[in-house]
Each structure stands twice: as C-alpha cells, then as structure tokens.
mmCIF file of C-alpha atoms and ligand atoms in Angstrom:
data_model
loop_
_atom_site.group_PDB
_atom_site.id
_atom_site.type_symbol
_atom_site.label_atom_id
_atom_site.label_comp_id
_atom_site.label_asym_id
_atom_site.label_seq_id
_atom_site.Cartn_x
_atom_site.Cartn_y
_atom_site.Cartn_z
ATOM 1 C CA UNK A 1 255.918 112.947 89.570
ATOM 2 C CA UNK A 2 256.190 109.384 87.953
ATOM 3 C CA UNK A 3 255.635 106.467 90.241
ATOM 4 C CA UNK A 4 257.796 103.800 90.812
ATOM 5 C CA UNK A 5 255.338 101.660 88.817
ATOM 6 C CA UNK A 6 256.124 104.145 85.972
ATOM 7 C CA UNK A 7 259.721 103.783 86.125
ATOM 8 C CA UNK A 8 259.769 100.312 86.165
ATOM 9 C CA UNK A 9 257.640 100.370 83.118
ATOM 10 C CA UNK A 10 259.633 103.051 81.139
ATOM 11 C CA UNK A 11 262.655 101.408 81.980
ATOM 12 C CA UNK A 12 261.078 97.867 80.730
ATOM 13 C CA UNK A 13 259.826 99.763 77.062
ATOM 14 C CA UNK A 14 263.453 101.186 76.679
ATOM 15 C CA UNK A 15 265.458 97.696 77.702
ATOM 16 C CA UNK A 16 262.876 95.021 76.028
ATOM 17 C CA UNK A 17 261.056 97.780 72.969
ATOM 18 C CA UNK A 18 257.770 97.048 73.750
ATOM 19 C CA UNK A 19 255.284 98.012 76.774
ATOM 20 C CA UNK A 20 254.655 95.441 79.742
ATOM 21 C CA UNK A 21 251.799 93.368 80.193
ATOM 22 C CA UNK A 22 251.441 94.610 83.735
ATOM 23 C CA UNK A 23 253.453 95.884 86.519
ATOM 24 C CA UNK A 24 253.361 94.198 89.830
ATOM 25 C CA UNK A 25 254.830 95.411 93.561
ATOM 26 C CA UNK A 26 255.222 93.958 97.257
ATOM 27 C CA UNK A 27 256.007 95.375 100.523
ATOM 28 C CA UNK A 28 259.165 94.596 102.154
ATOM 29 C CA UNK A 29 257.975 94.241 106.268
ATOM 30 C CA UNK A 30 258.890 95.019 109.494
ATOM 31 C CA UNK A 31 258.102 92.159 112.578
ATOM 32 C CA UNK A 32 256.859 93.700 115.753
ATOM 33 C CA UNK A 33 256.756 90.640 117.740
ATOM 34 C CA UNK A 34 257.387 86.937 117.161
ATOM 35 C CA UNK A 35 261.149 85.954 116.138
ATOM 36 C CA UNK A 36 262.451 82.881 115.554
ATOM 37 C CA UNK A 37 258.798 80.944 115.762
ATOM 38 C CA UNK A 38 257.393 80.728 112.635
ATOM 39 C CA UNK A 39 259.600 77.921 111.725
ATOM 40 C CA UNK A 40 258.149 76.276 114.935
ATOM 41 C CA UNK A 41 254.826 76.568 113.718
ATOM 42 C CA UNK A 42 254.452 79.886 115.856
ATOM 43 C CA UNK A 43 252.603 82.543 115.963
ATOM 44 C CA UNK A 44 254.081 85.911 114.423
ATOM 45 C CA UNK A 45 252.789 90.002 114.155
ATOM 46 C CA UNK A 46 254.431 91.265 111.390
ATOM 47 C CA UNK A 47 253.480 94.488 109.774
ATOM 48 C CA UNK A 48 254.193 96.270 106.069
ATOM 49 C CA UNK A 49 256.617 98.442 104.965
ATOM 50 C CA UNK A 50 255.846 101.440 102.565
ATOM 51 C CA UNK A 51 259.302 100.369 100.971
ATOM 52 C CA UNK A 52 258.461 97.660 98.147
ATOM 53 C CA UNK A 53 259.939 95.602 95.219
ATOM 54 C CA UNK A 54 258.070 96.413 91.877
ATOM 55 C CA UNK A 55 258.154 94.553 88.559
ATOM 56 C CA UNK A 56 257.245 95.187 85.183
ATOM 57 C CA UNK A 57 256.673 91.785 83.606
ATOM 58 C CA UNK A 58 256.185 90.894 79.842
ATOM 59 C CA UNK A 59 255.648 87.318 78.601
ATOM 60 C CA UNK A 60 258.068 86.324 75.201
ATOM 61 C CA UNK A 61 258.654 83.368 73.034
ATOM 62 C CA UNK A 62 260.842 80.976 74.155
ATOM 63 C CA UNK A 63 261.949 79.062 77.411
ATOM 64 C CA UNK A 64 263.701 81.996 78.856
ATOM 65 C CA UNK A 65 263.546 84.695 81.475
ATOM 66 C CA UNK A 66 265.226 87.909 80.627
ATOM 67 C CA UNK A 67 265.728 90.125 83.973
ATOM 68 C CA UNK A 68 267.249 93.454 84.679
ATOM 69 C CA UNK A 69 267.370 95.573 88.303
ATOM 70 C CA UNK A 70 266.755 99.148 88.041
ATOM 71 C CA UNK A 71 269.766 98.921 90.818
ATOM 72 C CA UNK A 72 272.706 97.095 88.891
ATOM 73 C CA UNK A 73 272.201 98.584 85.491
ATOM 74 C CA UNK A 74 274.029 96.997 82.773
ATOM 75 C CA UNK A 75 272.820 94.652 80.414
ATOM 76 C CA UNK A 76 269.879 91.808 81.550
ATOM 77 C CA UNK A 77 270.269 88.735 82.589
ATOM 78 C CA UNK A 78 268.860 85.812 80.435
ATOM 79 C CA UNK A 79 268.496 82.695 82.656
ATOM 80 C CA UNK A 80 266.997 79.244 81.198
ATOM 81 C CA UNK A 81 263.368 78.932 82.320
ATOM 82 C CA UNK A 82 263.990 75.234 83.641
ATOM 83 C CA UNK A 83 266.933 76.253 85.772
ATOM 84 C CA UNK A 84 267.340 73.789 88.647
ATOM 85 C CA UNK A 85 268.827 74.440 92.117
ATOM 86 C CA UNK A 86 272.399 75.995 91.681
ATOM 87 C CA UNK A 87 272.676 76.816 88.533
ATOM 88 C CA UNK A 88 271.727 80.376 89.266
ATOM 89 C CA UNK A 89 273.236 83.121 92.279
ATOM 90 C CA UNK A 90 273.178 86.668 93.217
ATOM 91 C CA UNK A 91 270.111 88.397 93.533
ATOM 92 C CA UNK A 92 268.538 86.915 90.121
ATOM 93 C CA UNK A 93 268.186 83.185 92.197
ATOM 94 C CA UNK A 94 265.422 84.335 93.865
ATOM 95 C CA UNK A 95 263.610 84.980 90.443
ATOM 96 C CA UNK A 96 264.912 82.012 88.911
ATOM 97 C CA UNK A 97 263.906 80.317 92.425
ATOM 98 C CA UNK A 98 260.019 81.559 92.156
ATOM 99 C CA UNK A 99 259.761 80.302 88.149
ATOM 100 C CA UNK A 100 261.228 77.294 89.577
ATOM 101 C CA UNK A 101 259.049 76.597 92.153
ATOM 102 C CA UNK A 102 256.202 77.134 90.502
ATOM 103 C CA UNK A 103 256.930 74.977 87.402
ATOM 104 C CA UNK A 104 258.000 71.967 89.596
ATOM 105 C CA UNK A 105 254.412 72.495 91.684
ATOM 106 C CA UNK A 106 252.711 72.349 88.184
ATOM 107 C CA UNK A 107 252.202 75.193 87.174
ATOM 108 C CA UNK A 108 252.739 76.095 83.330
ATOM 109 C CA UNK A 109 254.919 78.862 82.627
ATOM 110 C CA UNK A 110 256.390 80.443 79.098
ATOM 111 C CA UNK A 111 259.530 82.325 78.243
ATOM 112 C CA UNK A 112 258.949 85.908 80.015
ATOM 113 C CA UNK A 113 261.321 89.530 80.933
ATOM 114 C CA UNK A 114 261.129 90.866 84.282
ATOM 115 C CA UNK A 115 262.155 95.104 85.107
ATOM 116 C CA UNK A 116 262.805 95.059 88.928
ATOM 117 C CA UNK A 117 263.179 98.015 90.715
ATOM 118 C CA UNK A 118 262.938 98.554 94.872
ATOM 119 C CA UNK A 119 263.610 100.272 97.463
ATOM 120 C CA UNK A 120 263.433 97.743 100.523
ATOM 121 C CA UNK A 121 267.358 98.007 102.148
ATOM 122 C CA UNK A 122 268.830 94.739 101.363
ATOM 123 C CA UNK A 123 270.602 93.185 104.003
ATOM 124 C CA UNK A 124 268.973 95.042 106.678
ATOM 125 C CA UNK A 125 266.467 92.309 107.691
ATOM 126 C CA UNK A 126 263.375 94.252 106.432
ATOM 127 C CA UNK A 127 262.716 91.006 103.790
ATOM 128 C CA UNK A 128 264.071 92.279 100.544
ATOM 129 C CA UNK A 129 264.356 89.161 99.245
ATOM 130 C CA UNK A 130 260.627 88.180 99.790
ATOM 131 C CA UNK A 131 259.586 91.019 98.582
ATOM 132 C CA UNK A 132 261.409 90.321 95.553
ATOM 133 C CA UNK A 133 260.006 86.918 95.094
ATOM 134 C CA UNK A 134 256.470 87.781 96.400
ATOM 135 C CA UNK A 135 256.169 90.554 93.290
ATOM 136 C CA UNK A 136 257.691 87.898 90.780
ATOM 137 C CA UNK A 137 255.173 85.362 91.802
ATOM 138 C CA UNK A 138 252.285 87.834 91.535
ATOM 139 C CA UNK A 139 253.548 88.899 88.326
ATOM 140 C CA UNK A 140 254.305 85.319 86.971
ATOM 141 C CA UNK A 141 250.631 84.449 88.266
ATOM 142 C CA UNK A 142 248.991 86.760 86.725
ATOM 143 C CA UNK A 143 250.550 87.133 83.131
ATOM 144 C CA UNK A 144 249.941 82.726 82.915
ATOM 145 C CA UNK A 145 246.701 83.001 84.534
ATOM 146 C CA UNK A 146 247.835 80.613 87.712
ATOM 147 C CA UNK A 147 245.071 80.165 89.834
ATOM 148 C CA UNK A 148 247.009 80.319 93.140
ATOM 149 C CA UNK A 149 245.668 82.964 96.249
ATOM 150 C CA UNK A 150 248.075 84.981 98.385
ATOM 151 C CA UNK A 151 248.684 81.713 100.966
ATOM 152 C CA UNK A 152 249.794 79.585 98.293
ATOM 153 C CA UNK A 153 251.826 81.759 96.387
ATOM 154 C CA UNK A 154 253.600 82.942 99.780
ATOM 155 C CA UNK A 155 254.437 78.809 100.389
ATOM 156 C CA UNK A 156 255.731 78.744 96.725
ATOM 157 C CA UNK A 157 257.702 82.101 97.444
ATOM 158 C CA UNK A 158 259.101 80.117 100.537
ATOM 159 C CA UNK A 159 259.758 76.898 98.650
ATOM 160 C CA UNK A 160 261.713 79.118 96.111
ATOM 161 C CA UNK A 161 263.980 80.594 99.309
ATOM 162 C CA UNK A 162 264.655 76.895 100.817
ATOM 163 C CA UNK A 163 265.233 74.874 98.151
ATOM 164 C CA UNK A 164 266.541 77.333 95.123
ATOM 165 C CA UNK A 165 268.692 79.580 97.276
ATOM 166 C CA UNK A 166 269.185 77.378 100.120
ATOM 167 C CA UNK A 167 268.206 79.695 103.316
ATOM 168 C CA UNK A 168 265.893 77.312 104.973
ATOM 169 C CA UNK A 169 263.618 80.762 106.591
ATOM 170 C CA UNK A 170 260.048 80.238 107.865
ATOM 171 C CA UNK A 171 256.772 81.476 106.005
ATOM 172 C CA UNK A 172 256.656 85.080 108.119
ATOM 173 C CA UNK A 173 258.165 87.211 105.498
ATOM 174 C CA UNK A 174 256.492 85.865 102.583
ATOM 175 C CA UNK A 175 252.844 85.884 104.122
ATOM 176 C CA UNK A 176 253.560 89.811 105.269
ATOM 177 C CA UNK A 177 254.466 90.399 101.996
ATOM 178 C CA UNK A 178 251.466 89.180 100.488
ATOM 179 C CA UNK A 179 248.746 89.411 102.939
ATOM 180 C CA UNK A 180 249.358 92.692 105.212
ATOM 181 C CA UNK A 181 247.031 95.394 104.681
ATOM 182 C CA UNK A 182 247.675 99.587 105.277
ATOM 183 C CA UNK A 183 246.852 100.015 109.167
ATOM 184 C CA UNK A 184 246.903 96.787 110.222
ATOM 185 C CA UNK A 185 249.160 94.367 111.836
ATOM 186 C CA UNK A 186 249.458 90.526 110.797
ATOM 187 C CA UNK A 187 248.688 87.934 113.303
ATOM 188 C CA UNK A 188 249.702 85.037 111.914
ATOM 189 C CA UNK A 189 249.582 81.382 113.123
ATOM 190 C CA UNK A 190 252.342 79.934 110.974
ATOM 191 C CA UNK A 191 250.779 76.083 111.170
ATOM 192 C CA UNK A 192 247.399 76.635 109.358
ATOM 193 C CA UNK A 193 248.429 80.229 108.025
ATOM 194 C CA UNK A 194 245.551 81.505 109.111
ATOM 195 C CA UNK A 195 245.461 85.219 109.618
ATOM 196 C CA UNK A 196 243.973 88.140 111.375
ATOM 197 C CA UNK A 197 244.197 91.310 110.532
ATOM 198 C CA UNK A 198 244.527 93.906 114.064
ATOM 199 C CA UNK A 199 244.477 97.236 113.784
ATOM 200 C CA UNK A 200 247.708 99.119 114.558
ATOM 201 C CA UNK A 201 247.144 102.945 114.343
ATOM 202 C CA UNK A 202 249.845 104.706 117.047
ATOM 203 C CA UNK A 203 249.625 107.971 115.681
ATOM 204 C CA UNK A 204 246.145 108.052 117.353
ATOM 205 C CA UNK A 205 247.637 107.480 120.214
ATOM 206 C CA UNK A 206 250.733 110.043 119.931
ATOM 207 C CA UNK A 207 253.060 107.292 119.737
ATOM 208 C CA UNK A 208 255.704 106.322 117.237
ATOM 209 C CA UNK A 209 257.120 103.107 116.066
ATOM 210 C CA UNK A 210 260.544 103.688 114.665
ATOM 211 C CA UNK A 211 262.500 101.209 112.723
ATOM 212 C CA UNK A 212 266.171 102.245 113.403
ATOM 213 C CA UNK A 213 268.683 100.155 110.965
ATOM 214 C CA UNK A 214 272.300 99.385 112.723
ATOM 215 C CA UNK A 215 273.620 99.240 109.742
ATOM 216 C CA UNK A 216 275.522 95.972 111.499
ATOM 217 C CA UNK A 217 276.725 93.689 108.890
ATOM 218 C CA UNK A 218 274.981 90.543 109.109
ATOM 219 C CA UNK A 219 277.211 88.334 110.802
ATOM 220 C CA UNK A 220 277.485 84.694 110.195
ATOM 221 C CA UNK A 221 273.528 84.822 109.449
ATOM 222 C CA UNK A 222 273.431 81.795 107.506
ATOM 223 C CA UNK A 223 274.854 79.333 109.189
ATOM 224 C CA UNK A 224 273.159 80.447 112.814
ATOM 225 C CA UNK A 225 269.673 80.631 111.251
ATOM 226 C CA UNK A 226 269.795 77.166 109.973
ATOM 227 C CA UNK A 227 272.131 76.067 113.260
ATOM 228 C CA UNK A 228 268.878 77.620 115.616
ATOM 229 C CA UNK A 229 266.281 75.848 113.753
ATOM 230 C CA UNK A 230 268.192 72.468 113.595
ATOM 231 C CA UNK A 231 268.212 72.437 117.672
ATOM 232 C CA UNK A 232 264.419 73.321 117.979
ATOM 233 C CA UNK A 233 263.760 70.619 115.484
ATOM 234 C CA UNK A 234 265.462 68.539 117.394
ATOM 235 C CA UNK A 235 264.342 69.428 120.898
ATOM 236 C CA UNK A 236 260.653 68.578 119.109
ATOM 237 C CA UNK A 237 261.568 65.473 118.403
ATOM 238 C CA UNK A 238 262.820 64.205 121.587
ATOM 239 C CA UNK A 239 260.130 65.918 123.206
ATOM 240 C CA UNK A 240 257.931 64.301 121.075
ATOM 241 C CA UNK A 241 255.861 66.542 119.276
ATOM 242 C CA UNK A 242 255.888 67.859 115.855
ATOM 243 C CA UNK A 243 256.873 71.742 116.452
ATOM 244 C CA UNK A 244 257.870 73.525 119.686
ATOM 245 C CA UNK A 245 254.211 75.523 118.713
ATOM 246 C CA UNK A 246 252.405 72.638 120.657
ATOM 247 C CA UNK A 247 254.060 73.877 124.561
ATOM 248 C CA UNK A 248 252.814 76.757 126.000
ATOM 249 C CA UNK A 249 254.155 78.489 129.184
ATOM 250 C CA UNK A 250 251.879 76.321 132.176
ATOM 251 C CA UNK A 251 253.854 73.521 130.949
ATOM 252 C CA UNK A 252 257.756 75.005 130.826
ATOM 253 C CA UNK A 253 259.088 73.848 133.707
ATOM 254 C CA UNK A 254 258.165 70.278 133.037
ATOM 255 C CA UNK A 255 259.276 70.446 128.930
ATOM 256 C CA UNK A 256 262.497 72.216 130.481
ATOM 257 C CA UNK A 257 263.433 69.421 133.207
ATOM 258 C CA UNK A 258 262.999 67.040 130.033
ATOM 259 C CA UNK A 259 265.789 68.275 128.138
ATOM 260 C CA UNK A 260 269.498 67.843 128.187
ATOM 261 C CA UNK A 261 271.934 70.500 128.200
ATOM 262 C CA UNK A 262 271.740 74.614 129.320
ATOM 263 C CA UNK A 263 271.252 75.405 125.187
ATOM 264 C CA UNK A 264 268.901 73.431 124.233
ATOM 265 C CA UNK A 265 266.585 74.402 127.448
ATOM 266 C CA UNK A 266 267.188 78.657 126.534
ATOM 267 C CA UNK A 267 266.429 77.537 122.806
ATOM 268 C CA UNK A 268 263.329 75.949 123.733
ATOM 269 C CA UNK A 269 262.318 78.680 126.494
ATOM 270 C CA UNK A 270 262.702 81.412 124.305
ATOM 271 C CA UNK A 271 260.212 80.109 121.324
ATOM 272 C CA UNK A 272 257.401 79.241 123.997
ATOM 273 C CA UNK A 273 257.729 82.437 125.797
ATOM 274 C CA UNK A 274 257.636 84.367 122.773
ATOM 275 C CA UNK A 275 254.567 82.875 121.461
ATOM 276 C CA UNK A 276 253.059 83.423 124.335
ATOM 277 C CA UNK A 277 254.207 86.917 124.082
ATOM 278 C CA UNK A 278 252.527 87.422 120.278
ATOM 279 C CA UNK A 279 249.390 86.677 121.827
ATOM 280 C CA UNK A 280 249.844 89.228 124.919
ATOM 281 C CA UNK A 281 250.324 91.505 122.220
ATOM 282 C CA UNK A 282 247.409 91.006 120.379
ATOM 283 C CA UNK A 283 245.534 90.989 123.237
ATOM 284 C CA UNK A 284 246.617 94.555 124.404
ATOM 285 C CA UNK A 285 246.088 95.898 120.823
ATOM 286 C CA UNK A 286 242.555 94.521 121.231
ATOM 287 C CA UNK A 287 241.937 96.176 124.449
ATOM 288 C CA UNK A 288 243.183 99.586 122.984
ATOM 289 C CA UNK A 289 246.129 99.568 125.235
ATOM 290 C CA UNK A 290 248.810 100.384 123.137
ATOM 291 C CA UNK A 291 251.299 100.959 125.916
ATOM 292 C CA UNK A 292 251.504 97.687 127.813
ATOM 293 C CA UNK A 293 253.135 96.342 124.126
ATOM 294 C CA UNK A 294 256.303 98.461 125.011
ATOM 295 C CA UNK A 295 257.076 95.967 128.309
ATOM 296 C CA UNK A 296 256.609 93.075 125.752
ATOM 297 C CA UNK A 297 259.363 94.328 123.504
ATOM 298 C CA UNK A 298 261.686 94.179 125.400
ATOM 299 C CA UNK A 299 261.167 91.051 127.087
ATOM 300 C CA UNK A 300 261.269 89.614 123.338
ATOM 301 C CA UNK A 301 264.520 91.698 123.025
ATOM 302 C CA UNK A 302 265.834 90.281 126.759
ATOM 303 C CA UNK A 303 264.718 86.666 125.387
ATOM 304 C CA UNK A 304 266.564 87.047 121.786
ATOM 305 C CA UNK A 305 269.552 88.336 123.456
ATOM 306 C CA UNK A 306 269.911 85.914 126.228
ATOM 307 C CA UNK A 307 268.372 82.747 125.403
ATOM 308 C CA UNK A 308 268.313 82.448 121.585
ATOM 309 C CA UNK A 309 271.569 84.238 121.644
ATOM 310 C CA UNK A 310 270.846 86.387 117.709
ATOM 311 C CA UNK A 311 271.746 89.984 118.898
ATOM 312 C CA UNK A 312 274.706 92.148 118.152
ATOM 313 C CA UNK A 313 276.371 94.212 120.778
ATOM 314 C CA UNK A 314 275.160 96.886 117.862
ATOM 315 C CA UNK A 315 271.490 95.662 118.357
ATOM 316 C CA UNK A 316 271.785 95.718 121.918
ATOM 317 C CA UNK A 317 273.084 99.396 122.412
ATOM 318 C CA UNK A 318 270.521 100.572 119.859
ATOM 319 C CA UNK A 319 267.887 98.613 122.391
ATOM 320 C CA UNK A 320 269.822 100.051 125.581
ATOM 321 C CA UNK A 321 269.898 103.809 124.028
ATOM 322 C CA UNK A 322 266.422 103.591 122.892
ATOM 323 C CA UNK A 323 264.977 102.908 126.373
ATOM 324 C CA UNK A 324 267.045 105.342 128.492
ATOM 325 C CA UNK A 325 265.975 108.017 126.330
ATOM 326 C CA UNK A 326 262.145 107.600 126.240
ATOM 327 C CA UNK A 327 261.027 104.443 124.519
ATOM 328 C CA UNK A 328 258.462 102.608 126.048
ATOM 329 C CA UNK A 329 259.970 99.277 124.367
ATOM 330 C CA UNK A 330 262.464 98.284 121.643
ATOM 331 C CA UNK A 331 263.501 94.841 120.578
ATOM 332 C CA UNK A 332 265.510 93.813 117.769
ATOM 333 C CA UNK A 333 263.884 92.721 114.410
ATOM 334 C CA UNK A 334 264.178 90.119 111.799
ATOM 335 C CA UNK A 335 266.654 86.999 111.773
ATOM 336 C CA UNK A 336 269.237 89.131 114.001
ATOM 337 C CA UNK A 337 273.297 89.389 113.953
ATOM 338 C CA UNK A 338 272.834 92.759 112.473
ATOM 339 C CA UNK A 339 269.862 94.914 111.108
ATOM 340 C CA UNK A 340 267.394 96.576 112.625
ATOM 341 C CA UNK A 341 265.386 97.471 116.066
ATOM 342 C CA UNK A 342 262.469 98.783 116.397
ATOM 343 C CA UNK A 343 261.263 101.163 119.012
ATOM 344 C CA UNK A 344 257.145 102.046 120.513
ATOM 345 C CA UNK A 345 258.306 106.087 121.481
ATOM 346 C CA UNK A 346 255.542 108.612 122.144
ATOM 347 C CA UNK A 347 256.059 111.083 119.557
ATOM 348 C CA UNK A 348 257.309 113.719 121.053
ATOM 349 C CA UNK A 349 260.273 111.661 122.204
ATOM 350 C CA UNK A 350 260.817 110.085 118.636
ATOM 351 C CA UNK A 351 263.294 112.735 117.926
ATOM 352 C CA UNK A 352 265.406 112.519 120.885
ATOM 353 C CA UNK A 353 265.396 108.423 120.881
ATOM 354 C CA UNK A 354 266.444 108.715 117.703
ATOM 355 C CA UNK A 355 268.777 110.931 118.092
ATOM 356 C CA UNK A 356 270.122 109.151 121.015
ATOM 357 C CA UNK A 357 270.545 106.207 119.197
ATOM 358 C CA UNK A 358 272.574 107.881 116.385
HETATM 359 C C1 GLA B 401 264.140 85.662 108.983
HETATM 360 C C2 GLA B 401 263.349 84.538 108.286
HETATM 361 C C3 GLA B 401 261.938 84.428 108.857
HETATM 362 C C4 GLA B 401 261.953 84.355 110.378
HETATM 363 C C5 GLA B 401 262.841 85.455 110.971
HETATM 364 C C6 GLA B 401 262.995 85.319 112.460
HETATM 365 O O1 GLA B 401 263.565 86.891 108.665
HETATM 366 O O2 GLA B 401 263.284 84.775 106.901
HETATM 367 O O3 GLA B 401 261.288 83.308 108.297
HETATM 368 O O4 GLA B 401 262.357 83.098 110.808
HETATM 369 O O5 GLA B 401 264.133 85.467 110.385
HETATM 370 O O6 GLA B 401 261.795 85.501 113.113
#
C-alpha cells in the first residue's frame, strides 16, 4: 500500500519530471476545550488529528512557486515568489501567505514547486488551512535551511493567516499543528506559548471521544470571528488590561459590574470561565479522572451557546442528541456557526450516540 507521502511524491515526479527534495506533512486538530481564548491570550487543549496535509517540495530556479493539489487536478499554479497581500486567493493564498511571511520576517527563500495532497475536511473547523500552511512552512524551512523551531514557524504560519488571507484567528491551530504529539493533549498558554504535553489515552478507560461533523455550512464565520474578537479587545481596553487572559473567575463579578451593556458582560464571562475551565480539565486528566471532563464540556458548550453566542441550532441538536443518548459531555468545536462537536461516550455507547446523532 503506498503512503500518502508516496503519492504526493509520485504525483510531484510525474507533474514537475524530477523527484522531490523531501516530503513534508501536518496534522489537521481537533480542540477539546478552550474556544474563543487564544486570541485573549488564553489557555487552550487542543489535540491532533490522524487526518493531515502532506507536501512534496522541490526547490527550482527562479522567483517562483509552482503548486498543484492532489484535490483540484488540472494544471499548477505558478504564483510570483514576492506576492504581497491580495494578489493571491483560493486555497493557494495560504501557500503564497507562508512564503510571504517568511520572506518579509527575513528569511531567504528561492523559486520552489509544492505537490499538496490532504485529507483534513475543509470547512469543517478541524484546521485545514493550518495544516496546510504548517506543512508548507516545514517544507519551505527545511529545503532553505531556516533556522526557525516549531513556535516560531507556528507565529509565521499565523502571520501568513492574518495578514495574507485576512482571517485575523489566534495561534491554537497552528501550535496543534506543529507541536501535538500521538497520545497526548496540548495545553497551551497562548501568551508565552508555552506548552505541556498531558496524556489523553480514553481507550484505557473504555471511553470514546467522537468528533461528529454537522456538516452545517459555516455561516457568516468571517465576519463574527473578527466581530467577537473586536469586543473582547475592546472590553480589555476599558478594563484596562492587555488581554481578557489577566481576570480569572474570584474577580467576575467585579470585572462584570465594570462593563456597559448585557453583550459585552456574556462576551467577557464566557472567555474567563472557559479558561478557567481548560485548567479544570487539565487538572482532572492529571488526577486520572477522565470522567469529571464530560461535565466540563458541556458547560463550555452551555457558555459558547449562550454567552458567546457561535453555535448553530445544528451544533446544538448534535450536543442535545449526544447527551440524551449516553455521552458523558459534548461541546461544539472550532470557531463555530457550523462544523463539528465532539462527544467523551464510554465505548460501548459510541455506537448508539452516534447513531442518535445521525
Ligand atoms: C478558529 C481560529 C482559532 C481559534 C478558534 C476558536 O479555529 O482559527 O485561532 O480562535 O477558532 O477557539
């Protein structure tokens, strides 16, 4: 059986006529707990996927970048390697984005052709696009010998996303796809992007977490994303601090009575509470009880739903269904309006929550 590696390679000898220098791949990932803070300077837990982008990468003469998707065959794309910020769209902006990036940070880059081929669902929240950007900027560091580690290059990857494509997203996605390792879930802290690697193994203790995809178009993602961050940037600022990271729960009630307007105050709640619920987390997976996560779910699902206001009646029945037939928690996943939910189950319910859900 060839791997996807292989393919990607094969495909890159047939389209370019000669081998690759190397072939490079990153995880799309999945968020257990810990939405909407990471552009607060928050604290996140996501974990990987075993669905990936991969890319066979080749350096060539001249300033350009040659690109082709295993998924839109037809002839590749040939974009100038000192594109600037909207002169590139569709899915090859994200690779123009990454050489981008890292040539304005200083980094010295030549001409080079790019094979991508994945299987992370796009548009399903699971971070397709960082995946795709994360494998490009491994690939591009490696074949020009860029001395960057995983941190940086996830920052650059993130640069790439805010200021090439224009979706102003947080670090999460980028950092789980270069930093999360088999077993293991990411606790992040967003700020100094430091990280700790906590086991995660449920199948040890007969439990399941599914990832169910709504298949829920996202809806008006965009523009809500960047509308939700814009009112906890400013709800920092006239509290006075630099993120909503530096409250914490003791002092709610006071931050709360500070603020104007019923919005802003749910806004704020929900990114303090669900910090505060990241670290709960942890600390249950610490103590080996896997269980007491599933009550944490869904107060992160109650929270998205209610104060941050980024579910989908579809997310929400998927939640509902999931929890009347057996799941010891479910929240949705990812930026929200649309996508997926996931769901603790112990595994011999996994087949009737799921489905249930269907
Ligand atoms: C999207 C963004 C992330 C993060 C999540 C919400 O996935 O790309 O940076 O903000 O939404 O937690």
């Amino acid at each position: 059986m060839s791997t996807r590696a292989d393919t990607a390679a094969e495909l890159f000898t047939e389209t370019f006529g000669r081998a690759p220098d190397g072939v490079f791949s990153a995880p799309g990932r999945v968020n257990v707990i810990g939405e909407h803070t990471d552009y607060n300077d928050g604290f996140v837990l996501p974990m990987a996927l075993p669905h990936a982008v991969t890319v066979a990468a080749g350096r060539r003469v001249g300033p350009r970048v040659r690109v082709l998707s295993r998924q839109q065959p037809g002839a590749p794309e040939s974009l100038d390697l000192g594109a600037e910020p909207g002169a590139v769209t569709g899915w090859p902006a994200y690779v123009a984005g990454v050489v981008w990036s890292l040539r304005t940070h200083g980094f010295d880059l030549g001409g080079v052709d790019l094979v991508v081929d994945g299987d992370v669902p796009a548009g399903a929240g699971l971070s397709s696009s960082a995946a795709l950007e994360c494998a490009v900027a491994s690939a591009l560091a490696d074949l020009f010998g860029i001395a960057a580690g995983p941190a940086e290059l996830a920052r650059l990857a993130q640069r790439a996303e805010n200021d090439f494509v224009g979706m102003p997203c947080g670090v999460m996605d980028q950092m789980a796809s270069m930093t999360c390792t088999a077993g293991h879930l990411l606790f992040l802290d967003t700020r100094s992007l430091g990280t700790e690697q906590v086991a995660f193994a449920p199948a040890a203790h007969g439990r399941t977490l599914l990832v169910v995809d709504t298949r829920a178009p996202h809806r008006l993602v965009d523009g809500e994303y960047a509308d939700r961050r814009r009112a906890c940037e400013k709800a920092a600022s006239a509290l006075g601090v630099r993120a909503l990271r530096d409250f914490t729960t003791d002092t709610l009630p006071d931050v709360l009575s500070r603020l104007d307007g019923e919005s802003q105050r749910r806004r704020v709640r929900h990114v303090v509470t669900e910090n505060e619920r990241v670290s709960r987390v942890v600390a249950r997976l610490r103590a080996g009880e896997l269980d007491a996560v599933g009550p944490l779910l869904t107060e992160s699902h109650t929270s998205l739903r209610d104060d941050y206001e980024v579910t989908v009646p579809e997310l929400d029945t998927a939640v509902d269904t999931a929890l009347e037939a057996g799941a010891l928690g479910a929240r949705m996943t990812g930026g929200g309006f649309g996508g997926c939910v996931i769901a603790l189950v112990p595994t011999d319910r996994a087949d009737a929550v799921r489905e249930a859900v269907r």
